[in-house]
Amino acid sequence: MASRQELANAIRALSMDAVQKANSGHPGAPMGMAEIGEVLWNNHMNHNPSNPDWANRDRFILSNGHGSMLIYSLLHLTGYDLPMSEIQSFRQLHSKCAGHPEYGYAPGVETTTGPLGQGISNAVGFAMAEKLLANQFNKPGHDIVDHYTYVFMGDGCLMEGVSHETCALAGTWGLGKLIAFWDDNGISIDGHIEGWYTDDTAGRFESYGWHVVRGVDGHDFEAIDKAIQEAKSVSDKPTLICCKTIIGKGSPNKSGSHDCHGAALGEEEVALTRKELGWEHDPFVIPQDIYDGWNQKDKGQQSEAAWNDKFAAYEKEFPELAAEFKRRMANELPADWQQKVDALIKETNAAGDKVATRKASQNVITKLAETLPEFVGGSADLTGSNLTSCGSFEHVSGKKPGNYISYGVREFGMAAIMNGMALHGGILPYGGTFHMFTDYMRNGMRMSALMKQRVIYVLTHDSIGQGEDGPTHQPIETTSGLRFIPNMEVWRPGDATETAVAWTQAVANTSNPTSLVLTRQGVGFNERTDEQLEGIKKGGYVLCDCDDYKVILIATGSELDLAMKSCEALKAEGIASRVVSMPCTHAFDRQDQAYKDSVLTPGVKRVSIEAGVTDYWTKYVGLDGASVGINTYGESAPGGKLFEHFGFTVENVVKTVKSVL
Ligand SMILES: Cc1ncc(C[n+]2csc(CCOP(=O)(O)OP(=O)(O)O)c2C)c(N)n1
Ligand SMILES: [Mg+2]
């Protein structure tokens, strides 16, 4: 039987050999965390390599994603469908073993990591999801939602600001099933960290309300095991286990130095490391006794089977809840979803409310919350401004669970947490902030898009219409900036009905995040025909038409009203125009050419109107069209005055139209 040390050394060998073969990658972290990996995965992780989707598995997140060979080694060795051929093609095109762990590539990778600080923050989201679902579904004697979330992270994750945002909130929530391991190796890319990282990390986490296990020797199997047991015994606080480790342990000349952080060790050093470890096997050769020591397939099957029995008993007593749990974990919408949506849109179209689109959004949230128990709403401390809550929500407070989250002033943390919740499954997260602060959370939004997660961003106060707070609070380039993120659906609805369609499209789109860009100020209302209601879903459609139009006005959001008024004014001057509303350019772009041509008639001059930068619109108006927009920062003044000041007036639109005809 292989010894534990040999099991851990298998991680070292696979990691250094794969990085050597690719001549690219990060051997230091996997070699430094090999013992911690062995203890956690062999003694504690409750998972089933044959079914990576088992709903109640423990989640494992490698927040220091550069150490990707660590997770690939663990998945391969414990029996996931990740054959050696994939490890041999580490970092090559089409390999499941991508440079950093990518969600959807290798089975068992729960989230994409690499942008430091976000993995731990996703993990907080996973643990929050577990807590909220347990609150919704568990019954006395039936703990069907009951799993841990384990995270490995390095110094880099801890330096990143987002880890401060999310770990603080994790402490406040008392996430007892979140257990994080700090790879305390004193090294980051620039070298020994004492010149730039001197935080009292243990003290910091204690101040957040975490349980901290200090000073664990990260190469001592017994000590690591004891620390994990201690962590599990604390059920009302997350735990940080501080593991002193040596980066690249096993490499005689490069361990303990940043030299092994992110480069192959080199053939010679690899050979010396083999000697040092007493690892006599060729690259990518793992002896059977070592595979046997790692194999978790039988244990995993048994664990899942035991849970299946538990679930069957639950199902017998609570058939409706059990069905609901299955539906939600499968990301399916309720059976009456379409019927509810159709009714909601019809009602909104009939009601004709002239309200700010943020208010229209709240009206939709209020309705959808009745239909979608998976909704977990929230805001980064702007609930009353974003209008993201409604009467039926139970607000989370401290350790008390619910389904509405005050994230505090932590936009980036909110995005990363929502990604974790969406990835966990069973929850549909949405969160609000001022549109301007999109930039604070932008990489989290990009990660939602990269991982194709249904996360809904409610971005209010969307332009100079924001008004008196001035240019720091007035997004100019932000909406178009979001449009450039692949997979990110961006909706800027123009009135209550478009807002209802935008929201319902966002919910129905289970494989994309959506940004809802909404006004602070009141907007008008346009009643629509059934055909126009369908048109909204297509992202762009004809709202107002006439014979023989000479120009097409394309508008979004609050500028739809201006387009309609300008159309009237142009008519008075004998210029026939068509108004196209374009709440979602992405949806419009997906339509077939015939539809697009039926809306944006080829050969007819076009003018776009949007209170944002104009470059994006060139693609629709062409070089012979024009755009009414704003390419400077805003100013402090009432919103209405600013629209006038920056040329969002009927006169200016008419003038612009004349300039292209
Ligand atoms: C947000 C972000 N910034 C920068 C990087 C580039 N980077 C990758 S690893 C690393 C150093 C991380 O240090 P540590 O977490 O201590 O890793 P170790 O060297 O100990 O493995 C940096 C700066 C990154 N991946 N993500
Ligand atoms: Mg480090």
XYZ file of C-alpha atoms and ligand atoms in Angstrom:
688
model
C 0.000 0.000 0.000
C 1.291 3.431 -0.883
C 2.143 5.798 1.962
C 0.432 9.165 2.345
C 3.684 10.817 1.406
C 3.764 8.867 -1.842
C 0.164 9.873 -2.521
C 1.046 13.531 -2.003
C 4.166 13.155 -4.116
C 2.013 11.928 -6.994
C 0.552 15.470 -7.115
C 4.062 16.896 -7.158
C 5.184 14.589 -9.952
C 2.125 15.162 -12.137
C 2.331 18.910 -11.625
C 6.010 19.344 -12.382
C 5.869 16.952 -15.345
C 2.774 18.521 -16.917
C 4.214 22.013 -16.541
C 7.531 20.810 -17.907
C 5.883 19.200 -20.937
C 3.835 22.329 -21.656
C 6.845 24.448 -20.778
C 4.273 26.706 -19.195
C 2.346 26.789 -15.947
C 2.767 27.040 -12.195
C 4.363 24.112 -10.361
C 5.031 25.939 -7.071
C 1.545 26.043 -5.549
C 0.548 22.410 -6.301
C 3.877 21.150 -4.982
C 3.478 23.289 -1.869
C -0.112 22.243 -1.192
C 0.216 18.530 -2.019
C -0.184 17.312 1.573
C -3.153 19.596 2.214
C -4.745 18.272 -0.983
C -4.182 14.694 0.068
C -5.703 15.107 3.517
C -8.722 17.076 2.349
C -9.565 14.889 -0.634
C -8.814 11.536 0.931
C -10.151 12.114 4.441
C -12.828 14.747 4.199
C -14.273 15.602 0.782
C -17.722 14.115 0.357
C -17.967 13.760 -3.405
C -18.636 11.227 -6.102
C -16.115 11.161 -8.958
C -18.647 9.226 -11.070
C -21.235 11.988 -10.709
C -19.701 15.455 -10.525
C -23.222 16.927 -10.564
C -24.494 15.259 -7.404
C -26.518 18.017 -5.744
C -25.203 17.549 -2.207
C -21.493 17.124 -2.992
C -18.964 19.139 -1.078
C -17.715 21.974 -3.280
C -13.991 22.474 -3.780
C -12.632 25.718 -5.175
C -9.036 26.379 -6.080
C -8.994 30.136 -5.681
C -5.279 30.271 -6.468
C -6.245 29.037 -9.930
C -2.716 29.377 -11.290
C -2.021 26.166 -9.360
C -4.425 24.399 -11.720
C -2.324 21.232 -11.887
C -3.281 20.673 -8.252
C -6.976 20.314 -9.027
C -6.332 18.359 -12.234
C -4.129 15.932 -10.268
C -6.781 15.534 -7.575
C -9.553 14.952 -10.104
C -7.497 12.483 -12.118
C -6.231 10.543 -9.124
C -9.545 10.262 -7.293
C -11.271 8.878 -10.388
C -13.013 11.677 -12.270
C -13.342 11.331 -16.016
C -10.082 13.139 -16.626
C -7.705 10.680 -18.245
C -3.921 11.012 -18.260
C -4.041 12.047 -21.921
C -5.773 15.277 -20.810
C -3.071 15.937 -18.238
C -0.451 15.306 -20.872
C -2.051 17.985 -23.018
C -2.192 20.494 -20.138
C -2.572 24.063 -21.446
C -2.990 22.938 -25.069
C -5.901 23.722 -27.374
C -9.019 21.639 -26.581
C -7.512 20.037 -23.483
C -9.861 19.769 -20.530
C -6.822 20.799 -18.514
C -6.827 24.459 -19.544
C -4.206 26.849 -18.241
C -6.455 27.866 -15.373
C -9.385 25.742 -14.180
C -12.226 26.640 -16.526
C -15.803 25.863 -15.576
C -17.332 23.417 -18.052
C -14.028 21.904 -19.191
C -12.786 19.324 -16.670
C -15.500 17.563 -14.630
C -15.265 18.580 -10.982
C -14.166 22.143 -11.651
C -16.896 24.116 -9.888
C -15.920 27.583 -11.064
C -13.378 29.281 -13.262
C -10.522 30.658 -11.216
C -7.379 32.584 -11.982
C -8.433 36.197 -11.442
C -7.195 36.193 -7.859
C -9.631 36.871 -5.064
C -12.670 35.798 -7.028
C -12.468 32.071 -6.281
C -12.704 32.637 -2.533
C -15.509 35.088 -3.242
C -17.358 32.548 -5.397
C -16.858 30.112 -2.525
C -18.608 32.537 -0.187
C -21.469 32.514 -2.711
C -21.531 28.718 -2.768
C -21.666 28.590 1.017
C -24.374 31.252 1.111
C -26.406 29.279 -1.426
C -26.034 26.179 0.725
C -27.250 28.061 3.767
C -30.216 29.666 2.012
C -31.298 26.416 0.363
C -30.955 24.492 3.622
C -33.238 27.083 5.182
C -35.786 26.682 2.410
C -35.735 22.910 2.005
C -34.465 21.094 5.094
C -37.010 19.724 7.558
C -36.428 18.242 11.000
C -34.699 14.906 10.475
C -34.247 15.668 6.761
C -31.049 17.577 6.077
C -31.043 17.152 2.325
C -28.948 20.270 1.780
C -25.906 19.749 3.941
C -22.450 20.140 2.443
C -19.184 21.938 2.930
C -17.477 24.422 0.663
C -13.693 24.112 0.748
C -11.329 26.678 -0.723
C -7.604 26.824 -1.290
C -6.150 30.284 -1.668
C -2.777 31.932 -1.762
C -1.385 35.259 -0.668
C -2.592 36.849 -3.893
C -6.249 36.088 -3.166
C -5.853 37.612 0.261
C -4.199 40.756 -1.063
C -7.014 41.358 -3.545
C -9.632 43.772 -2.242
C -12.557 41.590 -3.266
C -11.511 38.965 -0.706
C -11.915 41.602 2.006
C -15.432 42.415 0.790
C -16.660 38.856 0.666
C -14.843 37.298 3.606
C -16.152 40.064 5.855
C -19.707 39.248 4.769
C -19.058 35.518 5.208
C -18.140 36.224 8.816
C -21.272 38.293 9.397
C -23.387 35.483 7.953
C -21.642 32.906 10.150
C -21.042 30.510 7.261
C -20.026 27.520 9.340
C -19.677 25.209 6.359
C -17.115 27.367 4.603
C -13.571 26.163 5.247
C -10.680 28.008 3.635
C -7.014 27.060 3.528
C -4.401 29.776 3.238
C -1.272 28.671 1.436
C 0.986 30.767 3.641
C 4.219 30.380 1.702
C 5.519 33.939 1.961
C 5.953 34.131 -1.807
C 4.184 35.869 -4.676
C 5.426 36.714 -8.142
C 7.718 39.554 -7.190
C 9.442 37.416 -4.545
C 9.324 37.330 -0.752
C 6.167 39.176 0.237
C 7.304 40.968 3.376
C 8.021 44.068 1.286
C 4.374 44.417 0.184
C 2.172 42.161 2.243
C 2.410 42.406 6.013
C -1.251 42.095 7.032
C -2.033 40.182 10.190
C -4.133 37.762 8.151
C -5.232 35.617 11.075
C -6.208 38.731 13.048
C -8.007 40.118 10.036
C -10.172 37.017 9.693
C -10.850 36.877 13.424
C -12.060 40.450 13.232
C -14.477 39.356 10.486
C -15.919 36.778 12.857
C -14.143 33.745 11.406
C -12.729 30.879 13.378
C -8.999 30.813 12.654
C -6.664 27.862 13.058
C -3.242 29.420 13.216
C 0.180 28.043 12.491
C -0.610 24.691 10.911
C 2.347 22.934 9.304
C 1.009 22.496 5.778
C 3.232 19.498 5.193
C 2.156 17.575 8.312
C -0.712 15.208 7.476
C -1.824 14.819 11.083
C -1.781 18.540 11.804
C -3.810 19.306 8.685
C -6.332 16.621 9.535
C -6.702 17.933 13.064
C -7.255 21.463 11.769
C -9.997 20.308 9.419
C -11.702 18.420 12.210
C -11.565 21.526 14.359
C -13.011 23.585 11.518
C -15.889 21.162 11.113
C -16.640 21.307 14.827
C -17.314 25.054 14.561
C -20.743 25.340 12.988
C -21.524 29.030 13.387
C -18.413 30.579 11.867
C -16.419 30.048 8.693
C -12.913 28.763 9.327
C -9.573 29.880 7.968
C -6.811 27.314 8.310
C -3.437 29.037 8.088
C -1.024 26.538 6.569
C 2.682 27.301 6.587
C 4.019 25.796 3.399
C 7.071 25.817 1.201
C 6.328 26.768 -2.386
C 7.625 24.130 -4.812
C 8.420 21.722 -1.971
C 10.529 18.845 -3.266
C 12.561 20.901 -5.706
C 16.029 21.084 -4.168
C 17.104 24.348 -5.803
C 13.857 26.196 -6.452
C 11.593 25.467 -3.485
C 10.939 28.412 -1.212
C 11.558 30.858 -4.055
C 9.384 32.667 -6.598
C 11.460 30.905 -9.290
C 9.035 27.980 -9.134
C 5.856 30.083 -8.939
C 5.116 30.313 -12.631
C 7.689 28.540 -14.772
C 8.698 24.985 -15.550
C 11.407 23.748 -13.222
C 13.616 22.700 -16.160
C 14.599 19.147 -17.113
C 17.577 19.074 -14.810
C 15.702 20.327 -11.763
C 12.824 17.944 -12.488
C 15.311 15.064 -12.396
C 16.809 16.350 -9.132
C 13.310 16.718 -7.662
C 12.522 13.086 -8.572
C 15.583 12.085 -6.643
C 14.749 14.274 -3.680
C 11.211 12.855 -3.503
C 12.307 9.292 -4.160
C 9.861 9.276 -7.071
C 11.238 6.707 -9.483
C 8.446 6.598 -12.023
C 8.584 8.044 -15.499
C 6.612 11.171 -16.304
C 2.842 10.515 -16.320
C 3.262 7.016 -14.909
C 1.370 6.407 -11.675
C 1.806 2.960 -10.103
C -1.358 1.022 -9.354
C -0.895 1.112 -5.566
C -0.876 4.894 -5.718
C -4.018 4.957 -7.831
C -5.560 2.550 -5.322
C -4.639 4.854 -2.467
C -6.370 7.758 -4.167
C -9.391 6.110 -5.753
C -12.608 7.565 -4.338
C -15.061 6.002 -6.759
C -16.552 3.359 -4.448
C -16.617 5.681 -1.483
C -18.235 8.356 -3.641
C -20.913 6.000 -4.965
C -21.729 4.975 -1.413
C -21.932 8.565 -0.226
C -24.280 9.522 -3.000
C -26.355 6.353 -2.528
C -26.766 7.191 1.158
C -27.914 10.675 0.241
C -30.278 9.279 -2.385
C -31.919 7.174 0.333
C -32.214 10.272 2.467
C -33.756 12.171 -0.402
C -36.214 9.345 -1.118
C -37.435 9.507 2.485
C -37.772 13.284 2.158
C -39.623 12.910 -1.111
C -42.093 10.564 0.529
C -42.903 13.005 3.288
C -42.605 16.226 1.313
C -43.301 15.382 -2.330
C -43.923 18.972 -3.418
C -40.775 20.327 -1.830
C -38.747 17.465 -3.278
C -40.080 18.165 -6.769
C -39.334 21.835 -6.304
C -35.784 21.050 -5.176
C -35.214 18.950 -8.290
C -36.664 21.628 -10.554
C -34.522 24.314 -9.062
C -31.296 22.332 -9.081
C -31.973 21.544 -12.763
C -32.347 25.276 -13.509
C -35.842 24.727 -14.896
C -38.522 27.385 -14.794
C -41.873 26.669 -13.113
C -44.455 24.901 -15.299
C -46.706 27.970 -15.483
C -43.849 30.346 -16.283
C -44.795 31.221 -19.859
C -48.422 31.751 -18.948
C -47.432 34.076 -16.107
C -45.062 36.013 -18.324
C -47.607 36.490 -21.091
C -50.138 37.756 -18.570
C -47.614 40.090 -16.957
C -46.615 41.662 -20.256
C -50.228 42.089 -21.359
C -51.165 43.646 -18.030
C -48.236 46.036 -18.156
C -49.117 47.040 -21.696
C -52.710 47.675 -20.627
C -51.855 49.576 -17.428
C -49.760 52.194 -19.219
C -47.801 53.319 -16.164
C -45.510 56.238 -16.855
C -42.795 55.490 -14.334
C -39.007 55.372 -14.128
C -37.800 52.073 -15.501
C -36.236 51.267 -12.108
C -39.758 51.524 -10.691
C -41.138 49.433 -13.547
C -38.405 46.908 -12.693
C -39.574 46.781 -9.088
C -43.118 46.159 -10.272
C -41.855 43.217 -12.314
C -39.749 41.883 -9.418
C -42.823 42.029 -7.196
C -44.774 39.891 -9.665
C -41.967 37.481 -10.496
C -41.170 36.873 -6.832
C -44.586 35.191 -6.545
C -43.619 32.746 -9.279
C -39.899 32.305 -8.643
C -38.962 31.077 -5.161
C -35.402 30.724 -6.516
C -35.095 34.511 -6.649
C -32.441 35.807 -4.288
C -32.397 39.551 -4.725
C -30.008 42.071 -3.327
C -28.239 45.359 -3.651
C -24.874 46.837 -2.784
C -26.389 49.177 -0.203
C -28.765 50.906 -2.597
C -31.956 48.936 -2.098
C -34.136 52.041 -1.835
C -32.580 53.561 -4.970
C -32.263 50.442 -7.102
C -35.780 49.394 -6.037
C -34.626 45.791 -5.940
C -36.717 44.623 -2.999
C -40.421 44.077 -2.539
C -42.819 43.155 0.240
C -42.562 39.400 -0.081
C -38.813 39.153 0.479
C -37.313 38.134 3.759
C -34.164 40.160 4.304
C -31.075 38.291 5.440
C -29.738 39.887 8.586
C -26.530 38.702 10.180
C -26.830 34.968 10.651
C -30.565 34.958 9.980
C -31.249 33.595 6.480
C -33.794 34.879 3.981
C -34.011 35.619 0.281
C -32.925 39.243 -0.032
C -29.324 40.266 0.591
C -27.929 43.601 1.643
C -24.407 43.076 0.313
C -23.171 46.308 1.859
C -21.056 48.665 -0.243
C -19.329 45.766 -1.980
C -20.176 45.733 -5.693
C -17.377 43.456 -6.869
C -17.988 41.119 -3.960
C -21.673 41.029 -4.847
C -20.903 39.985 -8.440
C -18.485 37.258 -7.363
C -20.896 35.983 -4.720
C -23.762 35.919 -7.224
C -21.559 33.876 -9.568
C -20.968 31.387 -6.771
C -24.675 31.163 -5.986
C -25.600 30.664 -9.641
C -22.931 27.981 -10.025
C -24.130 26.221 -6.893
C -27.562 25.894 -8.430
C -31.031 26.198 -6.975
C -30.836 29.978 -6.820
C -31.426 32.768 -9.313
C -29.402 35.703 -8.047
C -29.861 39.328 -9.013
C -28.192 42.346 -7.531
C -28.421 46.095 -7.920
C -26.152 49.081 -7.821
C -25.870 52.417 -9.601
C -24.998 51.785 -13.237
C -21.880 53.895 -12.748
C -20.483 51.374 -10.277
C -20.629 48.621 -12.842
C -16.931 49.318 -13.209
C -16.300 48.305 -9.600
C -17.703 44.835 -10.276
C -16.850 44.501 -13.902
C -14.504 41.528 -13.762
C -17.119 39.633 -11.789
C -19.604 40.452 -14.560
C -17.117 39.247 -17.137
C -16.763 36.009 -15.184
C -20.568 35.558 -15.182
C -20.411 35.909 -18.948
C -17.361 33.685 -19.408
C -19.017 30.943 -17.354
C -22.449 31.556 -18.950
C -24.164 31.947 -15.613
C -27.653 33.370 -15.188
C -26.882 36.337 -12.992
C -28.995 39.452 -13.371
C -27.468 42.875 -12.796
C -29.927 45.649 -11.998
C -28.147 48.865 -12.949
C -30.128 51.975 -12.165
C -29.481 55.721 -12.587
C -28.266 54.979 -16.057
C -27.146 58.266 -17.612
C -26.838 61.998 -17.147
C -30.504 61.651 -16.186
C -29.033 60.722 -12.807
C -28.758 64.470 -12.294
C -27.391 66.385 -9.372
C -24.779 63.888 -8.166
C -22.696 64.902 -11.142
C -20.174 63.280 -13.451
C -18.819 60.771 -10.928
C -22.281 59.225 -10.837
C -23.238 59.593 -14.489
C -22.326 56.650 -16.687
C -21.372 57.644 -20.221
C -19.387 54.766 -21.674
C -20.771 52.094 -19.369
C -23.711 50.689 -21.326
C -21.748 50.244 -24.512
C -18.818 48.926 -22.499
C -21.034 46.122 -21.248
C -22.255 45.427 -24.773
C -18.698 44.517 -25.694
C -18.565 41.649 -23.176
C -19.327 38.430 -25.075
C -22.330 36.509 -23.636
C -23.482 39.528 -21.607
C -27.034 40.443 -22.582
C -27.586 44.172 -22.171
C -31.111 45.590 -22.036
C -31.895 49.277 -21.829
C -35.682 49.332 -21.848
C -37.597 52.493 -22.714
C -40.738 52.093 -20.640
C -42.658 49.786 -18.326
C -43.555 47.239 -20.993
C -40.035 46.952 -22.351
C -38.825 46.581 -18.773
C -41.203 43.666 -18.207
C -39.986 41.976 -21.385
C -36.336 42.621 -20.504
C -36.732 41.070 -17.057
C -38.583 38.012 -18.281
C -36.094 37.459 -21.089
C -33.281 37.687 -18.537
C -34.910 35.059 -16.323
C -35.665 32.737 -19.223
C -32.111 32.964 -20.487
C -30.523 30.259 -18.359
C -27.135 30.424 -20.020
C -26.301 34.109 -20.023
C -25.978 36.911 -17.528
C -28.047 40.016 -18.198
C -27.475 43.670 -17.423
C -30.676 45.664 -17.000
C -29.853 49.314 -17.536
C -32.576 51.416 -15.926
C -33.463 55.045 -15.398
C -33.680 56.992 -12.217
C -36.118 59.479 -13.775
C -39.646 58.948 -14.998
C -40.177 58.017 -18.654
C -43.223 57.945 -20.910
C -45.229 55.005 -22.114
C -46.138 53.585 -25.485
C -48.968 51.148 -25.969
C -47.998 48.300 -28.278
C -49.683 45.926 -30.653
C -49.208 42.191 -30.202
C -46.694 42.273 -33.019
C -44.745 45.018 -31.277
C -44.784 43.079 -28.011
C -43.120 40.222 -29.902
C -40.784 42.756 -31.457
C -39.437 43.800 -28.068
C -38.158 40.256 -27.540
C -36.305 40.562 -30.823
C -34.292 43.401 -29.312
C -35.240 45.996 -31.927
C -38.535 46.738 -33.659
C -40.556 49.444 -35.299
C -42.407 51.444 -32.689
C -43.778 54.219 -34.897
C -44.066 54.083 -38.632
C -45.347 55.998 -41.644
C -45.278 55.734 -45.402
C -42.263 56.827 -47.321
C -40.060 57.584 -44.314
C -36.808 59.317 -45.160
C -34.963 58.600 -41.942
C -34.962 55.997 -39.187
C -34.520 57.165 -35.610
C -33.052 54.411 -33.412
C -33.418 54.999 -29.698
C -32.975 53.154 -26.417
C -34.153 53.646 -22.861
C -35.078 57.138 -21.753
C -34.326 58.508 -25.231
C -37.271 56.666 -26.718
C -39.536 59.530 -25.648
C -37.243 62.012 -27.369
C -37.307 59.937 -30.542
C -41.109 59.890 -30.535
C -41.328 63.653 -30.011
C -38.712 64.268 -32.676
C -40.684 62.125 -35.091
C -43.679 64.443 -34.579
C -41.530 67.548 -35.017
C -39.982 66.167 -38.195
C -43.436 65.428 -39.525
C -44.414 69.041 -38.911
C -41.447 70.025 -41.061
C -42.478 67.584 -43.779
C -39.846 64.952 -43.011
C -41.341 61.482 -42.616
C -39.487 59.284 -40.123
C -39.716 55.850 -38.578
C -38.896 55.203 -34.930
C -37.098 51.997 -34.006
C -36.775 51.036 -30.379
C -33.638 48.985 -29.749
C -33.664 47.879 -26.088
C -31.272 44.973 -26.681
C -28.789 45.194 -29.513
C -27.618 41.614 -28.867
C -31.069 40.133 -29.340
C -31.500 42.225 -32.475
C -28.165 41.053 -33.858
C -29.314 37.435 -33.528
C -32.341 37.961 -35.820
C -32.188 36.876 -39.434
C -31.237 39.324 -42.115
C -34.791 39.615 -43.444
C -36.056 40.742 -40.043
C -33.187 43.140 -39.542
C -33.820 44.628 -42.973
C -37.515 44.935 -42.193
C -36.636 47.128 -39.227
C -33.571 48.971 -40.454
C -34.505 49.377 -44.097
C -31.369 49.215 -46.239
C -30.598 52.493 -47.931
C -32.553 54.667 -45.512
C -30.498 57.113 -43.471
C -30.353 56.478 -39.727
C -29.825 58.522 -36.589
C -29.283 56.919 -33.203
C -30.258 58.558 -29.932
C -28.766 57.283 -26.707
C -27.401 59.208 -23.726
C -24.011 57.537 -23.937
C -20.939 57.337 -26.140
C -21.715 57.255 -29.835
C -19.052 54.919 -31.266
C -21.058 51.757 -30.659
C -23.909 53.085 -32.800
C -21.817 53.476 -35.916
C -22.489 49.807 -36.554
C -26.217 50.571 -36.923
C -26.237 54.063 -38.404
C -23.285 53.532 -40.746
C -20.850 56.162 -41.889
C -23.553 58.188 -43.588
C -25.755 58.274 -40.502
C -25.351 60.231 -37.286
C -25.660 59.778 -33.552
C -27.071 61.985 -30.862
C -25.094 61.005 -27.782
C -22.576 62.231 -25.271
C -18.839 61.747 -25.582
C -17.785 63.847 -22.618
C -18.410 63.471 -18.908
C -21.620 64.861 -17.472
C -22.157 67.725 -15.067
C -23.949 68.412 -11.798
C -27.457 69.729 -12.411
C -31.000 68.438 -12.455
C -31.282 65.665 -15.040
C -33.742 67.534 -17.247
C -31.391 70.502 -17.505
C -28.509 68.197 -18.406
C -30.432 66.566 -21.233
C -31.021 70.032 -22.662
C -27.431 71.093 -22.052
C -26.000 68.064 -23.828
C -28.302 68.266 -26.827
C -30.926 65.675 -26.051
C -33.585 67.961 -27.407
C -36.077 67.775 -30.244
C -34.332 70.719 -31.932
C -30.975 68.971 -31.884
C -32.397 65.695 -33.158
C -34.161 67.543 -35.990
C -30.945 69.382 -36.793
C -28.976 66.136 -36.784
C -31.496 64.463 -39.060
C -31.298 67.338 -41.500
C -27.518 67.072 -41.502
C -27.650 63.545 -42.915
C -30.496 63.955 -45.420
C -6.418 39.651 -10.258
C -5.113 39.065 -10.645
N -4.021 39.831 -10.673
C -2.828 39.324 -11.032
C -2.711 38.019 -11.388
C -1.380 37.457 -11.845
N -0.856 36.542 -10.809
C -0.996 35.215 -10.885
S -0.370 34.411 -9.574
C 0.124 35.841 -8.860
C 0.838 35.842 -7.538
C 0.044 35.157 -6.541
O 0.727 34.929 -5.367
P 0.236 33.754 -4.458
O -1.217 33.714 -4.444
O 0.936 33.885 -3.176
O 0.701 32.478 -5.259
P 1.986 31.582 -5.063
O 3.105 32.265 -5.772
O 2.239 31.455 -3.617
O 1.613 30.318 -5.725
C -0.202 36.923 -9.655
C 0.113 38.332 -9.339
C -3.883 37.239 -11.363
N -3.887 35.967 -11.722
N -5.054 37.770 -10.955
Mg 2.163 32.804 -2.021
